[in-house]
Every structure is written in structure tokens, then in C-alpha cells.
Short mmCIF file of C-alpha atoms in Angstrom, two decimals:
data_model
loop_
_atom_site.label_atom_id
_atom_site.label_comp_id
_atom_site.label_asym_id
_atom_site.label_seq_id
_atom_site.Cartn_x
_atom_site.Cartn_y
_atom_site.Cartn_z
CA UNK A 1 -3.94 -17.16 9.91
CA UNK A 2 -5.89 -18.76 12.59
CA UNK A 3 -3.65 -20.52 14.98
CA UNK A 4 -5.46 -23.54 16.48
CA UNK A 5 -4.03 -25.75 19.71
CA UNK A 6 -5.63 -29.25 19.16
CA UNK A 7 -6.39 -31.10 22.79
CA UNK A 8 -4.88 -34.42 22.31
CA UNK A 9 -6.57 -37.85 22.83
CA UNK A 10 -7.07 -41.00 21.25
CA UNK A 11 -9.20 -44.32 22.16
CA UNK A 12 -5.57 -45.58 23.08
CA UNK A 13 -3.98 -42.86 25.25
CA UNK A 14 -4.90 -40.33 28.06
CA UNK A 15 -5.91 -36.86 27.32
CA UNK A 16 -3.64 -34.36 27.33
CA UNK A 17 -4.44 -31.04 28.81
CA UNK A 18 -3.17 -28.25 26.58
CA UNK A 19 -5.01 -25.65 29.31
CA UNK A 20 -3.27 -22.85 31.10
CA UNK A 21 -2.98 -22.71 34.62
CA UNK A 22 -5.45 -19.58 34.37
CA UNK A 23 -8.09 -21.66 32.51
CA UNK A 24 -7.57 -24.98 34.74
CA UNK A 25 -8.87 -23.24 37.66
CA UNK A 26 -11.58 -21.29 35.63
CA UNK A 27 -12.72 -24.97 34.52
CA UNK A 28 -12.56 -25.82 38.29
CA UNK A 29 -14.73 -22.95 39.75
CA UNK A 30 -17.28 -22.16 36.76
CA UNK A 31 -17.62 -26.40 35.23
CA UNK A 32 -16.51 -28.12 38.01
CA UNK A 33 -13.86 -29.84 36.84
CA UNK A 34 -11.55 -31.41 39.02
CA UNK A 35 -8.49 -32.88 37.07
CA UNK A 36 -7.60 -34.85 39.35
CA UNK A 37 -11.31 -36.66 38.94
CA UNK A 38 -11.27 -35.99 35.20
CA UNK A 39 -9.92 -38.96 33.92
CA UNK A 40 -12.73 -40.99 36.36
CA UNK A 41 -15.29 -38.77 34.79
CA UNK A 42 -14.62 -39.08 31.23
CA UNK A 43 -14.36 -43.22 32.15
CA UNK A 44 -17.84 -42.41 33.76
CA UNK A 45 -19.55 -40.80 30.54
CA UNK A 46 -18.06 -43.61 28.67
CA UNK A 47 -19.45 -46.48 30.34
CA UNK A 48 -22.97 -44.83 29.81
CA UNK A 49 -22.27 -44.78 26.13
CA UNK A 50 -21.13 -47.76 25.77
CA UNK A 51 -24.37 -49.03 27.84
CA UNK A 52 -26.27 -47.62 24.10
CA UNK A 53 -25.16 -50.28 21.62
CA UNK A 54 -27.10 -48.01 19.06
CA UNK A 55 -24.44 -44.79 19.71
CA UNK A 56 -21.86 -45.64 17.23
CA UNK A 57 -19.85 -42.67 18.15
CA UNK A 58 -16.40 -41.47 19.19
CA UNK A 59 -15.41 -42.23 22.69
CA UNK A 60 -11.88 -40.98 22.94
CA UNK A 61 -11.41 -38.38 25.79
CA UNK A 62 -11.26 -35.27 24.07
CA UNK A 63 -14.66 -35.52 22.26
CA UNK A 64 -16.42 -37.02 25.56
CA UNK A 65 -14.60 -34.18 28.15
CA UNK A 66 -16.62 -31.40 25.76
CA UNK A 67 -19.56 -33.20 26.38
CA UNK A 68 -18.79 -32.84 29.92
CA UNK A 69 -17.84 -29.20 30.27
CA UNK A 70 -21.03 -28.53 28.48
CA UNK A 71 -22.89 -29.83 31.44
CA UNK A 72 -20.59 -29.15 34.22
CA UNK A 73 -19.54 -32.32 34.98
CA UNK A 74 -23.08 -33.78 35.33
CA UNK A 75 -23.27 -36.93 33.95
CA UNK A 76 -26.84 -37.44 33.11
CA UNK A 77 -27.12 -33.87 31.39
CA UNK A 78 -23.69 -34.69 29.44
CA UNK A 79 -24.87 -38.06 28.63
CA UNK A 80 -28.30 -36.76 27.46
CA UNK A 81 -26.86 -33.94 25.56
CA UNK A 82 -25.04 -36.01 23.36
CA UNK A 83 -27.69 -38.18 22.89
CA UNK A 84 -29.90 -35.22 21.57
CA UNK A 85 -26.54 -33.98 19.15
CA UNK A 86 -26.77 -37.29 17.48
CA UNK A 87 -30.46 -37.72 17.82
CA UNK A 88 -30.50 -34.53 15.84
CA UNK A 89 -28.32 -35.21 13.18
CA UNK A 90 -30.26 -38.70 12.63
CA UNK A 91 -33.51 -37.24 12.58
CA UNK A 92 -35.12 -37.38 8.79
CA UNK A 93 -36.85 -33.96 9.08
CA UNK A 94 -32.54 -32.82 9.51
CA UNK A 95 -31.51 -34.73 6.13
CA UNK A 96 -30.89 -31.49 4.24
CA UNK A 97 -28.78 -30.10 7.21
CA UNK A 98 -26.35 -32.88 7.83
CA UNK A 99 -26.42 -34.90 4.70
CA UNK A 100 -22.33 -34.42 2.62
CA UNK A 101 -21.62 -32.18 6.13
CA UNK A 102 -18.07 -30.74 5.11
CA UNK A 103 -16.73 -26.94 4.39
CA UNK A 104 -16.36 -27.61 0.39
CA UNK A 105 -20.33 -27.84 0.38
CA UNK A 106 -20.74 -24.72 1.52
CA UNK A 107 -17.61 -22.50 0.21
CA UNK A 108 -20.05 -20.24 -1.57
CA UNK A 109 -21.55 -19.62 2.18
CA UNK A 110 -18.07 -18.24 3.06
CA UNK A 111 -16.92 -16.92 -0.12
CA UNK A 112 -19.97 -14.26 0.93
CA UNK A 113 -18.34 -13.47 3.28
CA UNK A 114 -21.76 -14.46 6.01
CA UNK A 115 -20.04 -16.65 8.28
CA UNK A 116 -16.24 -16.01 10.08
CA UNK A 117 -14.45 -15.65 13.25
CA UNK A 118 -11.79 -13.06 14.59
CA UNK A 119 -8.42 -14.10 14.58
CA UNK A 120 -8.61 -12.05 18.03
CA UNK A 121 -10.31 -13.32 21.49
CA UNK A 122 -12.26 -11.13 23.69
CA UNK A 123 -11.10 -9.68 26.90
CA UNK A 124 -12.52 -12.63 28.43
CA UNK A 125 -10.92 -15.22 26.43
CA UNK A 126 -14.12 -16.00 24.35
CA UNK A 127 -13.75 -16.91 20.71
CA UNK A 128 -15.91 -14.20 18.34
CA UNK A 129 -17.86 -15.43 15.71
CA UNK A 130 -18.69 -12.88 12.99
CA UNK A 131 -22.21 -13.39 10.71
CA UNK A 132 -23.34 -11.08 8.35
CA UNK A 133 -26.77 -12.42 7.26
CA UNK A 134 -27.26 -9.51 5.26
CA UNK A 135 -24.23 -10.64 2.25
CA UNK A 136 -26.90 -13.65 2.02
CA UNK A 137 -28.81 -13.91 -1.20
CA UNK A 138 -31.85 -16.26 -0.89
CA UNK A 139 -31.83 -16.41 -4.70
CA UNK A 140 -28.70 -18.43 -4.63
CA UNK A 141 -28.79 -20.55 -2.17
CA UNK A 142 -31.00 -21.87 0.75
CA UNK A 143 -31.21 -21.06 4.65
CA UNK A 144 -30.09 -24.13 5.62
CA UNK A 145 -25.99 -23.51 4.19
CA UNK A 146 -25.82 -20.69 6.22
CA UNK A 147 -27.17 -23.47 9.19
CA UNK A 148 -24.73 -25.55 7.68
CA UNK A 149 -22.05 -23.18 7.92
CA UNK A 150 -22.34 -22.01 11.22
CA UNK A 151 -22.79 -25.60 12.72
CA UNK A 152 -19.35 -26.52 10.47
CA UNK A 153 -17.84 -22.89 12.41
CA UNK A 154 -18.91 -24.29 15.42
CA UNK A 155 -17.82 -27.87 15.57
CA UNK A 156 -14.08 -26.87 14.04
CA UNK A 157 -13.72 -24.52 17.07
CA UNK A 158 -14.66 -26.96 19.48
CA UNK A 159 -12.42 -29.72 17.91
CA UNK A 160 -9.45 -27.69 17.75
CA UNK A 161 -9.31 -25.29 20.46
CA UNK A 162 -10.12 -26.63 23.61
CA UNK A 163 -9.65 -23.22 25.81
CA UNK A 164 -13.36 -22.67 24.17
CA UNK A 165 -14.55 -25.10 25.68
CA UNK A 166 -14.06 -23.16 28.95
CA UNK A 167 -13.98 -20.14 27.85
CA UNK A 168 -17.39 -19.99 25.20
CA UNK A 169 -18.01 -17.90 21.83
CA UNK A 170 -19.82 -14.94 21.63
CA UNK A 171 -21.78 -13.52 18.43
CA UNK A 172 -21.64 -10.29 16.63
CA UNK A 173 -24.04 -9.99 14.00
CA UNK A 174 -24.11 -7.49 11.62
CA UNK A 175 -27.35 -7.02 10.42
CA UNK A 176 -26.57 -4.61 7.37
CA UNK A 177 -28.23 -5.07 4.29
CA UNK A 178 -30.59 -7.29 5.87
CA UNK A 179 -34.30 -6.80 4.08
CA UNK A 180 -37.08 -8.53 3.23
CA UNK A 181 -35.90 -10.73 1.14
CA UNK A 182 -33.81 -12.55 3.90
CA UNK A 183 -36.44 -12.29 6.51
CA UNK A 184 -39.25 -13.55 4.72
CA UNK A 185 -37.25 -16.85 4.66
CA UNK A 186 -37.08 -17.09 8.89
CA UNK A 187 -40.23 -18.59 9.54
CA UNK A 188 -41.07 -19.55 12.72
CA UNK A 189 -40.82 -23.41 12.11
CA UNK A 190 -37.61 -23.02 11.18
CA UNK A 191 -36.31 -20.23 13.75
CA UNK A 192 -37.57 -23.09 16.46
CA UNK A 193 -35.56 -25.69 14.73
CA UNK A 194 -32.82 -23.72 14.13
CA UNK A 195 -32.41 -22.68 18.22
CA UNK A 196 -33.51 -25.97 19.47
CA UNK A 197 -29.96 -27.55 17.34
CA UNK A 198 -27.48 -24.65 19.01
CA UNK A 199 -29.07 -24.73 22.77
CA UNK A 200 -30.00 -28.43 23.61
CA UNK A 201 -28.06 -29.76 21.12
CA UNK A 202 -24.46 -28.48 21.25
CA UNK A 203 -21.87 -28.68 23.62
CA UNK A 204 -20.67 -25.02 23.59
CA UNK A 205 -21.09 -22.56 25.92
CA UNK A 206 -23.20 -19.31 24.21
CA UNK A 207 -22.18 -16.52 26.08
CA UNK A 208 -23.47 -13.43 23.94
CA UNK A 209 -25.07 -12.08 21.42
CA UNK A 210 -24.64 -8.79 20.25
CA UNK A 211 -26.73 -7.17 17.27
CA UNK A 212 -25.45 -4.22 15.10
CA UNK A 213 -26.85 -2.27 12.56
CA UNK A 214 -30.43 -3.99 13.21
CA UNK A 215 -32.50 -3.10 9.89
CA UNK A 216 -36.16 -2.06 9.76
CA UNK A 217 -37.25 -5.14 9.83
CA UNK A 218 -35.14 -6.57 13.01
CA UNK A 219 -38.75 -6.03 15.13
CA UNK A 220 -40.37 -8.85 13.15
CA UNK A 221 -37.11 -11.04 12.91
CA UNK A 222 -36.54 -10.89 16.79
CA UNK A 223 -40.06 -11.19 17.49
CA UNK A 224 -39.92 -14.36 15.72
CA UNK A 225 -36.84 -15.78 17.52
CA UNK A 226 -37.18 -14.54 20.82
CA UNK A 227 -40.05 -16.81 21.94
CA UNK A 228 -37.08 -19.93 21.03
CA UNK A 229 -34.52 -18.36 23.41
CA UNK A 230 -33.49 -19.47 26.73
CA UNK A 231 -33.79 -16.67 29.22
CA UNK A 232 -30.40 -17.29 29.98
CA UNK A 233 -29.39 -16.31 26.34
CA UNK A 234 -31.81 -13.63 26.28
CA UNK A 235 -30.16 -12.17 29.74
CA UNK A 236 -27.21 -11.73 27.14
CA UNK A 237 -28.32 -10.21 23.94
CA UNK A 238 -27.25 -6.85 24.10
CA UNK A 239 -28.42 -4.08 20.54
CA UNK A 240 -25.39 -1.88 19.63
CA UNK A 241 -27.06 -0.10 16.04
CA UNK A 242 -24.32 1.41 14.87
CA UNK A 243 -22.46 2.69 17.62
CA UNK A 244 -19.55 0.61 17.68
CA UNK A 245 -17.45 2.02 20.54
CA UNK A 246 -19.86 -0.12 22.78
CA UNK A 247 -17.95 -2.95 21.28
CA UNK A 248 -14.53 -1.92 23.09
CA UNK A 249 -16.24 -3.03 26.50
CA UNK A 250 -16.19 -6.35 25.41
CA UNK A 251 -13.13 -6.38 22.75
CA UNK A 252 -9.66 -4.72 23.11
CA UNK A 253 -9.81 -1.62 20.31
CA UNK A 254 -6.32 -3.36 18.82
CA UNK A 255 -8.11 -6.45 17.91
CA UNK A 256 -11.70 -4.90 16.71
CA UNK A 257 -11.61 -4.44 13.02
CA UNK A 258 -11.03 -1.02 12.17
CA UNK A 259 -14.65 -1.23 10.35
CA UNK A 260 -16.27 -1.94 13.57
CA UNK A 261 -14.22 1.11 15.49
CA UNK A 262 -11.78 -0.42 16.43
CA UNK A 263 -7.66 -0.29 15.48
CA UNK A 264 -7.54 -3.75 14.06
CA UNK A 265 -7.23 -4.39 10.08
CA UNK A 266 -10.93 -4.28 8.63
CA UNK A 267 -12.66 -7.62 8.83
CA UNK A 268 -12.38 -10.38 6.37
CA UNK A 269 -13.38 -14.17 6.66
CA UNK A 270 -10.36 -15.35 4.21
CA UNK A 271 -8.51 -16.81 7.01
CA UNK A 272 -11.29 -18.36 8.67
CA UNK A 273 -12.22 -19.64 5.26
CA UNK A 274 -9.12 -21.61 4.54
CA UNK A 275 -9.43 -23.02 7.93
CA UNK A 276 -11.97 -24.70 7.35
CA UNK A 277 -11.41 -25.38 4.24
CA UNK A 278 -8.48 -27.65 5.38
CA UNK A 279 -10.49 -29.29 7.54
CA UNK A 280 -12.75 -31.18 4.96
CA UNK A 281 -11.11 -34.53 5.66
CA UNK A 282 -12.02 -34.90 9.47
CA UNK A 283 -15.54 -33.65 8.64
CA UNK A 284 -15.56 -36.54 5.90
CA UNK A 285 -14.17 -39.27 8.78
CA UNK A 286 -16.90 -37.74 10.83
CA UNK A 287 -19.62 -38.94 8.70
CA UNK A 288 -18.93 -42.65 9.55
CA UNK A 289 -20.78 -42.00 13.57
CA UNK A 290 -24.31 -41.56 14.65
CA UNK A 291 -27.18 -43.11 15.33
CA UNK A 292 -27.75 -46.65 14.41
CA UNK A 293 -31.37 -46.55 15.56
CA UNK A 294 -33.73 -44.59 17.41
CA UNK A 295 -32.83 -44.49 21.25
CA UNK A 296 -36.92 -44.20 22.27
CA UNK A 297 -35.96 -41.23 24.51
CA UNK A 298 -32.55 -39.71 25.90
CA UNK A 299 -33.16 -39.27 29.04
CA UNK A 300 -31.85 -41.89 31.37
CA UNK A 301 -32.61 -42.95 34.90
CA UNK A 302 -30.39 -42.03 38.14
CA UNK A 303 -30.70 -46.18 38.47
CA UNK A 304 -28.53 -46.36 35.18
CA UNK A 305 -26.18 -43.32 36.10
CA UNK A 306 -25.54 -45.28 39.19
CA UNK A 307 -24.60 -48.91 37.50
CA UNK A 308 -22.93 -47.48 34.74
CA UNK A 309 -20.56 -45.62 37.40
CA UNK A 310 -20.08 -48.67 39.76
CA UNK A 311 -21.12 -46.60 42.60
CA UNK A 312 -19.05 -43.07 41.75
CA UNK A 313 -21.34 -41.29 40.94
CA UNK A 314 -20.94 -37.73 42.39
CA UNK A 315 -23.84 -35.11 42.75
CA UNK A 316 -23.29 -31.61 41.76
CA UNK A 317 -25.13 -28.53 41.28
CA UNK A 318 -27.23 -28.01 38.19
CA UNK A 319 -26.19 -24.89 35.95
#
């Protein structure tokens, strides 16, 4: 079973850091967090939101702080980051994607067995999501559950774990069994979209990607995504085929599944599943914020940063 460590904070109460010492001072020297500025910080970010009468949106510590680790403590980029999450999930070309948001909508996603997550971190602390787009069939549902399902993967993580908000996720995908049928459903519209939601509008740090068992077709699939990827991603993309002892660089062999060469039990998503299955009812109280009405554009003026700060606003290097 998943064990998760919730970071505590309501409209009413102080955060509470549930961080090791180990990961404090990570958070210091990669995000530049200082906690004994944090609580100014997260004050800061939510004085800018509350400047937006049209965000109706959570402001309680917790959910702000992720918005600020995302950016590294830069206030404009935090500020317009969330802007662009809830710009995205308003936007009416998005209905299909965030419209009855919650695991139950798409347990035939996980029953699949595409979408799951390690019950083991990496050797540097970073959460491992496992998707298999290959156990997808087209014929029985569309592309956008397995969007769905990944964004649902996502957001759970970042709500209950906080050390991943320091720490980041990395990908393994398992591209067996992936044919035409799947690919000819990527097109290049969509790829865009699809990239667009995770990079500019997510606060999680994406720290790999690592392809196995890449099909026949995986020249025309990456070929259509790669032109959507940051060259910061891209730096990290590494292509294993199927020689999974390349995987122990990055994984201890204990914790890789034994059918990925390592010692652990052999993968399943049942855990994972349940997870999020028990998490239907936040998703559900989720639903109630967003975007009241369009903001024009998100990004905002150094002359706002400044008033909405009273003057504390701090300058810090861009990522």
C-alpha cells in the first residue's frame, strides 16, 4: 500500500512542514526556499491572488507553497503559473479533460493497468510514475482518460506527499505493445496540447523520462512530440529498449520490479489504484474552484508584484 505523508495547512492555521532535515536544505539550495521567509512568501503569493477577484481558488498554504517551489520562489512565475493551471482547466477547447475530474471516471484507465506509480522512490528521492500506453485500447475508450488519468496521478502526488514537491517524479514508459492503432490517435494538435498542460501548466518538477521497449513505430511518435518539449526535458529523456539493467543507475535493484530486472515483486498498479480510488471525494470538493472569468492575460507587471508585496519583494535567479 502506498503510504502518503499529507503537508498540513488550512486557511486558518500555519503550514506545517512534514520535510526532513535532508530535504529542507535541498529546498534551500535547489528552490530557494528559506523557511524562515516562507511563511512571508506564501503571504506574498496570496495577496497577488487575492488582487484577481475572478481566481476563486484555494489559498491555504500548502496548495500556494507548491505553486512556489514550482517556480523557485519567484513570485511572478508562481503567480502566473497558477494562473495558466486554472486558465487551462477553464478553457472550453479542455471541457472533455476536466469536466466530472475524479478517479471513478476513469477506473477502466487503471483497471488496464496504463497508468501507476512504484510504491518505491528512486535513489534520488523522486517519485516513479509507471505508463504503459501500450495496455491502451483506442476501441474502448478515448485519449483523453489516459490525459485524465495521468493529470488525476499527478495532482494526488502533489497533494499528499509534499517531499515531491522537492524532490520531482520521473517517468518510465513502457512502450510494449504499442502499434498503430495507439499512435494513429497522437496527432500533433493534441501532442501540443497535451505537453503545453504538464510543462507550463503544472507545478511539478519533471525530472526524467525514460523510454523502454520503444516499438517500430516510436520514430514517428517521438518525432511528433519532440518539437513540444522543453530542451530542458529533452536534456533528460534517456531510450533504454529492453535492456533493463540501465534502470539500476537510477533505481535500487530491491525496489525495481523483478519484470523490469530488478529484485522487487513484478509490477502491478492495484495499490496505486485504490489510492486513488479513495481519493474521489477531495477531487469532487475540488470541482467547486476555478476561473470565474477570463483573466485577459496571466502575466502581471513587476508594478503589481511590488504593491501586492508592500515593498518585499525579493529578486532571485530565474531557473
Amino acid at each position: 500500500m502506498h503510504k502518503v505523508i499529507m503537508a498540513t495547512s488550512t486557511p486558518n492555521t500555519e503550514y506545517v512542514c512534514t520535510l526532513s532535515e535532508a530535504r529542507i536544505k535541498q529546498a534551500e539550495e535547489e528552490l530557494n526556499e528559506k523557511p524562515q521567509w516562507r511563511s512571508r512568501d506564501i503571504q506574498a503569493l496570496r495577496d497577488m491572488v487575492l488582487k484577481k477577484p475572478e481566481l476563486k481558488i484555494r489559498t491555504d498554504d500548502a496548495f500556494l507553497l507548491r505553486f512556489l517551489r514550482a517556480k523557485k520562489f519567484d513570485y511572478d512565475r508562481a503567480f502566473n503559473l497558477l494562473v495558466r493551471h486554472y486558465e487551462m482547466k477553464a478553457d472550453e477547447k479542455n471541457k472533455s479533460l476536466f469536466s466530472n475530474l475524479r478517479p471513478a471516471s476513469v477506473k477502466h484507465v487503471l483497471e488496464a493497468g496504463v497508468t501507476g506509480v512504484l510504491p518505491h522512490r528512486d535513489k534520488l528521492g523522486r517519485r516513479v510514475i509507471m505508463f504503459r500506453p501500450g495496455r491502451w485500447d483506442p476501441s474502448k475508450y478515448p485519449i483523453d482518460d489516459i490525459f485524465r488519468t495521468n493529470f488525476l496521478t499527478l495532482t494526488t502526488l502533489l497533494e499528499e506527499e509534499e517531499e515531491i514537491q522537492i524532490c520531482g517524479i520521473i517517468l518510465l514508459a513502457d512502450l510494449k505493445h504499442m502499434g498503430w492503432k495507439q499512435t494513429k490517435k497522437i496527432k500533433p494538435f493534441y501532442a501540443k496540447k497535451m505537453f503545453k498542460a504538464m510543462e507550463d501548466c503544472f507545478p511539478m518538477r519533471f525530472k526524467g523520462i525514460h523510454y523502454l521497449n520503444e516499438p517500430a513505430v516510436f520514430d514517428y511518435i517521438f518525432a511528433i512530440m519532440k518539437p513540444f518539449l522543453k530542451e530542458k526535458i529533452l536534456s533528460r529523456v534517456h531510450f533504454h529498449g529492453n535492456k533493463y539493467h540501465e534502470l539500476k543507475e537510477y533505481i535500487d535493484e530491491e525496489h525495481l520490479p523483478s519484470d523490469y530486472g530488478g529484485q522487487g515483486p513484478p509490477f502491478s498498479n492495484e495499490d496505486w489504484m485504490k489510492t486513488l480510488m479513495d481519493s474521489d471525494s477531495h477531487f469532487d470538493s475540488e470541482a467547486k474552484y476555478g476561473l470565474v472569468k477570463s483573466t485577459g492575460k496571466s502575466e502581471t507587471s513587476k508594478e503589481t508584484t511590488v504593491d501586492c508585496l508592500a515593498g518585499s519583494y525579493r529578486k532571485l535567479d530565474i531557473e
